Short mmCIF file of C-alpha atoms and ligand atoms in Angstrom, two decimals:
data_model
loop_
_atom_site.label_atom_id
_atom_site.label_comp_id
_atom_site.label_asym_id
_atom_site.label_seq_id
_atom_site.Cartn_x
_atom_site.Cartn_y
_atom_site.Cartn_z
CA MET A 145 93.07 -71.64 -18.34
CA GLN A 146 90.69 -68.91 -17.33
CA ASP A 147 92.70 -65.72 -17.04
CA ARG A 148 91.07 -64.44 -13.85
CA CYS A 149 92.18 -65.26 -10.36
CA PRO A 150 89.18 -66.23 -8.19
CA HIS A 151 90.58 -64.10 -5.34
CA ARG A 152 90.58 -60.50 -6.61
CA TYR A 153 90.40 -61.16 -10.35
CA ALA A 154 93.98 -60.35 -11.29
CA PRO A 155 94.90 -61.92 -14.67
CA LEU A 156 96.90 -65.11 -14.10
CA SER A 157 98.76 -64.33 -17.33
CA LEU A 158 100.57 -61.58 -15.42
CA GLY A 159 101.81 -64.17 -12.93
CA ARG A 160 104.63 -66.65 -13.28
CA VAL A 161 105.26 -70.34 -13.56
CA VAL A 162 106.67 -71.87 -10.36
CA HIS A 163 107.67 -75.40 -9.28
CA GLY A 164 107.71 -76.47 -12.94
CA ASP A 165 104.00 -76.54 -13.65
CA LYS A 166 102.09 -74.24 -11.30
CA ILE A 167 100.89 -70.72 -11.97
CA GLN A 168 101.45 -68.21 -9.21
CA CYS A 169 99.14 -65.19 -9.16
CA ILE A 170 101.09 -61.94 -9.36
CA TYR A 171 98.91 -60.20 -6.77
CA HIS A 172 98.84 -62.32 -3.57
CA GLY A 173 100.62 -65.49 -4.61
CA LEU A 174 97.89 -68.13 -4.79
CA GLU A 175 99.16 -71.07 -6.83
CA PHE A 176 97.17 -73.20 -9.26
CA ASP A 177 97.89 -76.46 -11.06
CA ALA A 178 97.15 -77.26 -14.71
CA ALA A 179 93.68 -78.56 -13.88
CA GLY A 180 92.86 -75.21 -12.25
CA ALA A 181 92.92 -76.37 -8.62
CA CYS A 182 94.48 -74.05 -6.06
CA THR A 183 97.46 -75.88 -4.56
CA LEU A 184 98.86 -73.21 -2.29
CA ASN A 185 97.60 -70.30 -0.23
CA PRO A 186 100.75 -68.71 1.22
CA HIS A 187 98.78 -66.66 3.81
CA PRO A 188 98.21 -68.08 7.31
CA PRO A 189 96.59 -70.30 8.21
CA GLY A 190 97.00 -71.45 4.59
CA ASN A 191 93.62 -73.07 4.13
CA ILE A 192 92.40 -73.30 0.54
CA PRO A 193 88.86 -71.97 0.03
CA SER A 194 86.64 -74.43 -1.85
CA ARG A 195 85.84 -71.84 -4.50
CA ALA A 196 89.50 -71.22 -5.31
CA VAL A 197 89.23 -73.01 -8.63
CA LEU A 198 89.93 -71.84 -12.17
CA LYS A 199 88.29 -73.18 -15.26
CA SER A 200 90.87 -75.06 -17.29
CA TYR A 201 90.48 -76.18 -20.93
CA PRO A 202 91.98 -79.21 -22.66
CA ILE A 203 94.57 -78.45 -25.33
CA ALA A 204 96.65 -80.44 -27.78
CA GLU A 205 99.70 -79.51 -29.81
CA LYS A 206 99.62 -80.63 -33.43
CA HIS A 207 100.81 -79.31 -36.81
CA LYS A 208 102.73 -76.50 -35.11
CA ALA A 209 99.57 -75.09 -33.51
CA ILE A 210 97.86 -75.36 -30.14
CA TRP A 211 94.25 -76.55 -30.32
CA ILE A 212 91.83 -75.74 -27.53
CA TRP A 213 88.42 -77.15 -26.64
CA MET A 214 86.37 -74.42 -25.02
CA GLY A 215 82.93 -75.96 -25.38
CA ASP A 216 81.15 -78.68 -23.42
CA ARG A 217 82.10 -81.47 -25.78
CA GLU A 218 84.82 -83.92 -24.96
CA ALA A 219 88.22 -83.07 -26.51
CA ASP A 220 88.77 -85.31 -29.52
CA THR A 221 92.21 -84.94 -31.11
CA ALA A 222 91.05 -86.98 -34.12
CA ARG A 223 89.01 -83.94 -35.14
CA ILE A 224 91.98 -81.60 -35.43
CA PRO A 225 91.98 -80.44 -39.08
CA ASP A 226 94.72 -81.88 -41.26
CA PHE A 227 97.58 -79.41 -41.52
CA SER A 228 100.23 -82.05 -42.02
CA VAL A 229 101.63 -79.90 -44.85
CA LEU A 230 103.26 -77.97 -42.00
CA ASP A 231 104.96 -81.03 -40.49
CA ASN A 232 108.54 -81.92 -41.36
CA VAL A 233 108.99 -79.08 -43.85
CA PRO A 234 112.48 -77.51 -44.03
CA GLU A 235 112.31 -74.15 -42.29
CA ILE A 236 113.42 -72.30 -45.43
CA TYR A 237 110.33 -73.53 -47.31
CA THR A 238 107.81 -72.24 -44.81
CA THR A 239 107.04 -68.65 -43.97
CA LYS A 240 106.88 -66.89 -40.64
CA ARG A 241 103.97 -68.07 -38.51
CA ASP A 242 102.19 -64.75 -38.53
CA LYS A 243 99.14 -63.37 -36.78
CA MET A 244 96.80 -60.41 -36.86
CA MET A 245 93.53 -59.32 -35.31
CA ILE A 246 90.46 -58.69 -37.47
CA LYS A 247 87.65 -56.54 -36.12
CA ALA A 248 84.88 -58.67 -37.60
CA ASN A 249 83.01 -61.90 -37.05
CA TYR A 250 85.03 -64.93 -38.16
CA GLU A 251 82.41 -65.89 -40.75
CA LEU A 252 83.16 -62.77 -42.78
CA VAL A 253 86.80 -63.87 -42.88
CA VAL A 254 85.85 -67.41 -43.96
CA ASP A 255 83.57 -65.89 -46.64
CA ASN A 256 86.54 -63.93 -47.92
CA LEU A 257 88.93 -66.89 -47.97
CA LEU A 258 86.55 -69.37 -49.55
CA ASP A 259 85.74 -66.85 -52.27
CA LEU A 260 88.58 -67.26 -54.76
CA SER A 261 87.15 -64.66 -57.13
CA HIS A 262 88.10 -61.58 -55.10
CA THR A 263 91.82 -62.05 -55.76
CA CYS A 264 91.40 -60.62 -59.29
CA TYR A 265 90.04 -57.35 -57.90
CA LEU A 266 91.08 -56.78 -54.33
CA HIS A 267 94.54 -58.33 -54.85
CA GLU A 268 94.93 -57.29 -58.46
CA GLY A 269 98.55 -57.57 -59.57
CA ILE A 270 99.78 -59.52 -56.55
CA LEU A 271 97.61 -62.63 -56.33
CA GLY A 272 95.34 -62.27 -59.35
CA ASN A 273 94.87 -60.28 -62.53
CA ALA A 274 92.40 -59.70 -65.37
CA ASP A 275 93.48 -62.97 -67.03
CA THR A 276 92.22 -64.94 -64.05
CA VAL A 277 88.70 -63.40 -63.77
CA ASP A 278 87.04 -65.57 -66.34
CA SER A 279 87.70 -69.01 -64.91
CA GLU A 280 85.15 -71.45 -63.66
CA ILE A 281 84.72 -72.16 -59.94
CA THR A 282 84.21 -75.76 -58.89
CA ILE A 283 82.85 -77.00 -55.57
CA GLU A 284 83.34 -80.37 -53.94
CA HIS A 285 82.28 -81.80 -50.61
CA ASP A 286 84.50 -84.19 -48.71
CA GLY A 287 82.58 -85.22 -45.59
CA ASP A 288 81.90 -81.91 -43.87
CA ASP A 289 84.76 -80.17 -45.70
CA VAL A 290 83.92 -77.82 -48.55
CA ILE A 291 86.50 -77.38 -51.31
CA ALA A 292 86.41 -74.54 -53.82
CA GLY A 293 88.64 -74.76 -56.87
CA ARG A 294 89.57 -72.43 -59.64
CA HIS A 295 91.73 -73.13 -62.64
CA ALA A 296 92.74 -70.20 -64.84
CA THR A 297 94.44 -71.27 -68.04
CA ASN A 298 96.99 -69.51 -70.17
CA CYS A 299 97.42 -66.34 -68.16
CA VAL A 300 100.26 -63.98 -67.37
CA PRO A 301 101.47 -65.03 -63.90
CA PRO A 302 100.37 -62.49 -61.24
CA GLY A 303 103.21 -60.90 -59.20
CA MET A 304 103.48 -63.46 -56.40
CA TRP A 305 103.73 -66.35 -58.86
CA ALA A 306 106.23 -64.68 -61.13
CA MET A 307 108.38 -64.01 -58.06
CA LEU A 308 108.24 -67.67 -56.96
CA TRP A 309 109.43 -68.96 -60.29
CA PRO A 310 112.60 -67.16 -61.44
CA ASP A 311 112.52 -68.40 -65.09
CA HIS A 312 108.76 -68.71 -65.41
CA PRO A 313 107.22 -69.11 -68.87
CA GLU A 314 105.44 -66.10 -70.32
CA ARG A 315 102.04 -67.69 -69.78
CA VAL A 316 100.99 -70.23 -67.18
CA ASP A 317 97.99 -72.04 -65.77
CA LYS A 318 97.06 -70.84 -62.30
CA PHE A 319 95.35 -73.26 -59.94
CA SER A 320 93.74 -72.69 -56.54
CA ARG A 321 92.03 -75.21 -54.36
CA ILE A 322 90.87 -74.12 -50.94
CA ARG A 323 89.47 -76.47 -48.33
CA TRP A 324 87.31 -75.25 -45.47
CA MET A 325 87.48 -77.46 -42.40
CA ALA A 326 84.81 -76.70 -39.85
CA PRO A 327 84.41 -74.41 -38.21
CA SER A 328 87.11 -71.94 -39.14
CA THR A 329 90.33 -73.32 -40.60
CA LEU A 330 91.30 -73.33 -44.26
CA ARG A 331 94.07 -74.81 -46.34
CA LEU A 332 94.78 -73.46 -49.81
CA PHE A 333 96.79 -75.27 -52.47
CA VAL A 334 97.75 -72.56 -54.93
CA GLY A 335 100.32 -72.08 -57.65
CA VAL A 336 101.15 -71.95 -61.32
CA CYS A 337 102.40 -74.50 -63.87
CA ASP A 338 103.23 -74.67 -67.57
CA PRO A 339 100.00 -74.35 -69.61
CA GLY A 340 98.24 -77.70 -69.89
CA LYS A 341 100.63 -79.49 -67.51
CA PRO A 342 99.64 -81.26 -64.26
CA PHE A 343 99.59 -78.96 -61.20
CA GLU A 344 102.26 -81.06 -59.50
CA THR A 345 104.80 -79.95 -62.13
CA GLY A 346 104.32 -76.34 -61.08
CA THR A 347 105.28 -74.33 -58.06
CA GLY A 348 103.32 -72.64 -55.31
CA TYR A 349 102.47 -73.05 -51.67
CA HIS A 350 100.02 -74.48 -49.21
CA ALA A 351 98.52 -71.41 -47.57
CA ILE A 352 97.31 -71.98 -44.05
CA HIS A 353 94.56 -69.90 -42.48
CA MET A 354 93.47 -70.53 -38.91
CA LEU A 355 90.74 -68.36 -37.41
CA THR A 356 90.00 -68.28 -33.72
CA PRO A 357 86.94 -66.23 -32.82
CA GLU A 358 87.64 -64.00 -29.83
CA THR A 359 84.25 -62.31 -29.63
CA ASP A 360 81.28 -61.95 -31.98
CA ARG A 361 83.09 -59.07 -33.61
CA THR A 362 86.79 -59.92 -33.28
CA THR A 363 88.85 -62.76 -34.71
CA HIS A 364 92.42 -63.92 -34.21
CA TYR A 365 93.83 -64.67 -37.65
CA PHE A 366 96.87 -66.98 -37.79
CA PHE A 367 98.56 -67.64 -41.12
CA THR A 368 101.61 -69.17 -42.69
CA ALA A 369 102.58 -70.89 -45.95
CA SER A 370 104.62 -73.90 -46.92
CA ARG A 371 106.08 -74.14 -50.43
CA PHE A 372 105.95 -77.02 -52.89
CA GLY A 373 107.62 -77.53 -56.27
CA VAL A 374 110.47 -75.20 -55.36
CA LYS A 375 112.13 -74.23 -58.66
CA THR A 376 115.56 -73.17 -57.49
CA THR A 377 118.22 -74.67 -55.23
CA ASP A 378 119.81 -71.26 -54.66
CA ALA A 379 119.59 -70.92 -50.87
CA SER A 380 119.95 -67.15 -50.74
CA LEU A 381 117.27 -66.73 -53.40
CA ASN A 382 114.99 -69.11 -51.49
CA ARG A 383 115.60 -67.09 -48.35
CA GLU A 384 114.57 -63.98 -50.24
CA ILE A 385 111.46 -65.67 -51.68
CA GLN A 386 110.53 -66.89 -48.19
CA ALA A 387 110.61 -63.33 -46.85
CA LYS A 388 108.74 -61.93 -49.84
CA ILE A 389 105.89 -64.46 -49.62
CA ALA A 390 105.43 -63.62 -45.94
CA LYS A 391 105.53 -59.89 -46.65
CA MET A 392 103.22 -59.96 -49.67
CA ARG A 393 100.66 -62.13 -47.92
CA ARG A 394 100.67 -59.95 -44.84
CA PHE A 395 100.26 -56.91 -47.05
CA ALA A 396 97.34 -58.52 -48.91
CA PHE A 397 95.53 -59.48 -45.69
CA GLU A 398 96.28 -56.38 -43.68
CA GLU A 399 96.03 -53.65 -46.30
CA GLN A 400 93.53 -55.20 -48.72
CA ASP A 401 91.29 -57.86 -47.11
CA ALA A 402 91.00 -56.58 -43.53
CA PRO A 403 89.83 -53.02 -44.36
CA VAL A 404 87.02 -54.40 -46.55
CA ILE A 405 86.00 -57.11 -44.08
CA GLU A 406 85.96 -54.65 -41.16
CA ALA A 407 83.96 -52.15 -43.22
CA GLN A 408 81.48 -54.89 -44.17
CA GLN A 409 81.01 -55.61 -40.48
CA LEU A 410 80.31 -51.94 -39.74
CA ASN A 411 77.82 -51.80 -42.61
CA ILE A 412 76.06 -54.91 -41.35
CA ASP A 413 75.95 -53.62 -37.78
CA GLY A 414 74.77 -50.19 -38.94
CA SER A 415 71.78 -51.48 -40.83
CA ASP A 416 68.29 -51.20 -39.31
CA ASN A 417 66.85 -53.85 -41.56
CA GLN A 418 67.40 -57.55 -41.79
CA LEU A 419 69.92 -57.74 -44.65
CA ASP A 420 69.46 -60.16 -47.50
CA PRO A 421 72.57 -60.21 -49.70
CA ILE A 422 72.35 -61.00 -53.39
CA ASN A 423 74.25 -64.06 -54.53
CA LEU A 424 76.38 -64.40 -57.66
CA SER A 425 77.85 -67.53 -59.22
CA ILE A 426 81.09 -66.84 -57.35
CA ASP A 427 79.32 -67.20 -53.97
CA VAL A 428 78.79 -70.93 -54.22
CA GLY A 429 81.69 -71.75 -51.84
CA PRO A 430 80.52 -69.45 -49.03
CA VAL A 431 76.89 -70.56 -49.50
CA ARG A 432 77.83 -74.25 -49.19
CA TYR A 433 80.05 -73.96 -46.13
CA LYS A 434 77.43 -71.88 -44.33
CA ARG A 435 74.94 -74.68 -44.85
CA VAL A 436 77.31 -77.18 -43.23
CA LEU A 437 78.06 -74.75 -40.42
CA GLN A 438 74.36 -74.10 -39.77
CA LYS A 439 73.73 -77.84 -39.61
CA MET A 440 76.54 -78.26 -37.08
CA LEU A 441 75.38 -75.31 -34.98
CA ALA A 442 71.83 -76.69 -34.95
CA ALA A 443 73.08 -80.14 -33.94
CA GLU A 444 75.11 -78.64 -31.11
CA ALA A 445 72.22 -76.49 -29.90
S1 LIG B 179 94.14 -61.76 -6.96
FE1 LIG B 179 95.18 -63.60 -7.21
S2 LIG B 179 95.95 -64.06 -5.27
FE2 LIG B 179 94.82 -62.26 -4.97
FE1 LIG B 180 92.03 -61.95 -49.90
#
């Protein structure tokens, strides 16, 4: 619901919920229902001005998130991206549902996430290492989804993966498969397994990234992870691993990704010229999703 009372513009979010499902404005007590209609003016003679209406947006709750339709299109719950990996997972195997604010356009964050190559440099030691640089990147399309994959064979497991697997072998295969679902949500299947073995025999997590643009230059970043192939039944160890995954991921995003992304944004904004970035082989994921996004934006325009 629009967070601005039509009377004197006080934020409705400062108000309170009354009679079960009405919002009462904190300032002079006008009350509004879920559709945004004013249902009560407590001041005599109590008439309700015709313009006392708030804009209200349809929402749906699914996969532990709230989805909102802010555009002109009809709300269609069938188009909510598939995050069923978050449904029915024991609490101990998922991490805190965390959130941060990024001072950059959401596309720079998508570029970062769909680019699996930066983990070897920016997240060196935690999420990637020198062993994982030289692995081929594959791209698939599934409808409008773009999926980037990377399979590093026979490498020393980077810190996060060693931590997840208490008796891990000395060398492992590391797999990553990240799916972009328009316009700004991503699901990463990432982990390690015995060299040459199927991914399913390994351990890792589904990493969830949900980006909600706030403005052209600010993005709400919601993230969590849900484990698969858990290698130990030790509950206290799993509790510890759960906390460490959450902490290491937050560290990687907040201390490593965000400063670079925000600095990129400043560089872009500070340039007088139309910028034309060079592309490397590793940019194929970002290039492909942007094409899909452009097509969708054009169709909507
Ligand atoms: S500003 Fe909301 S009732 Fe006056
Ligand atoms: Fe990153």
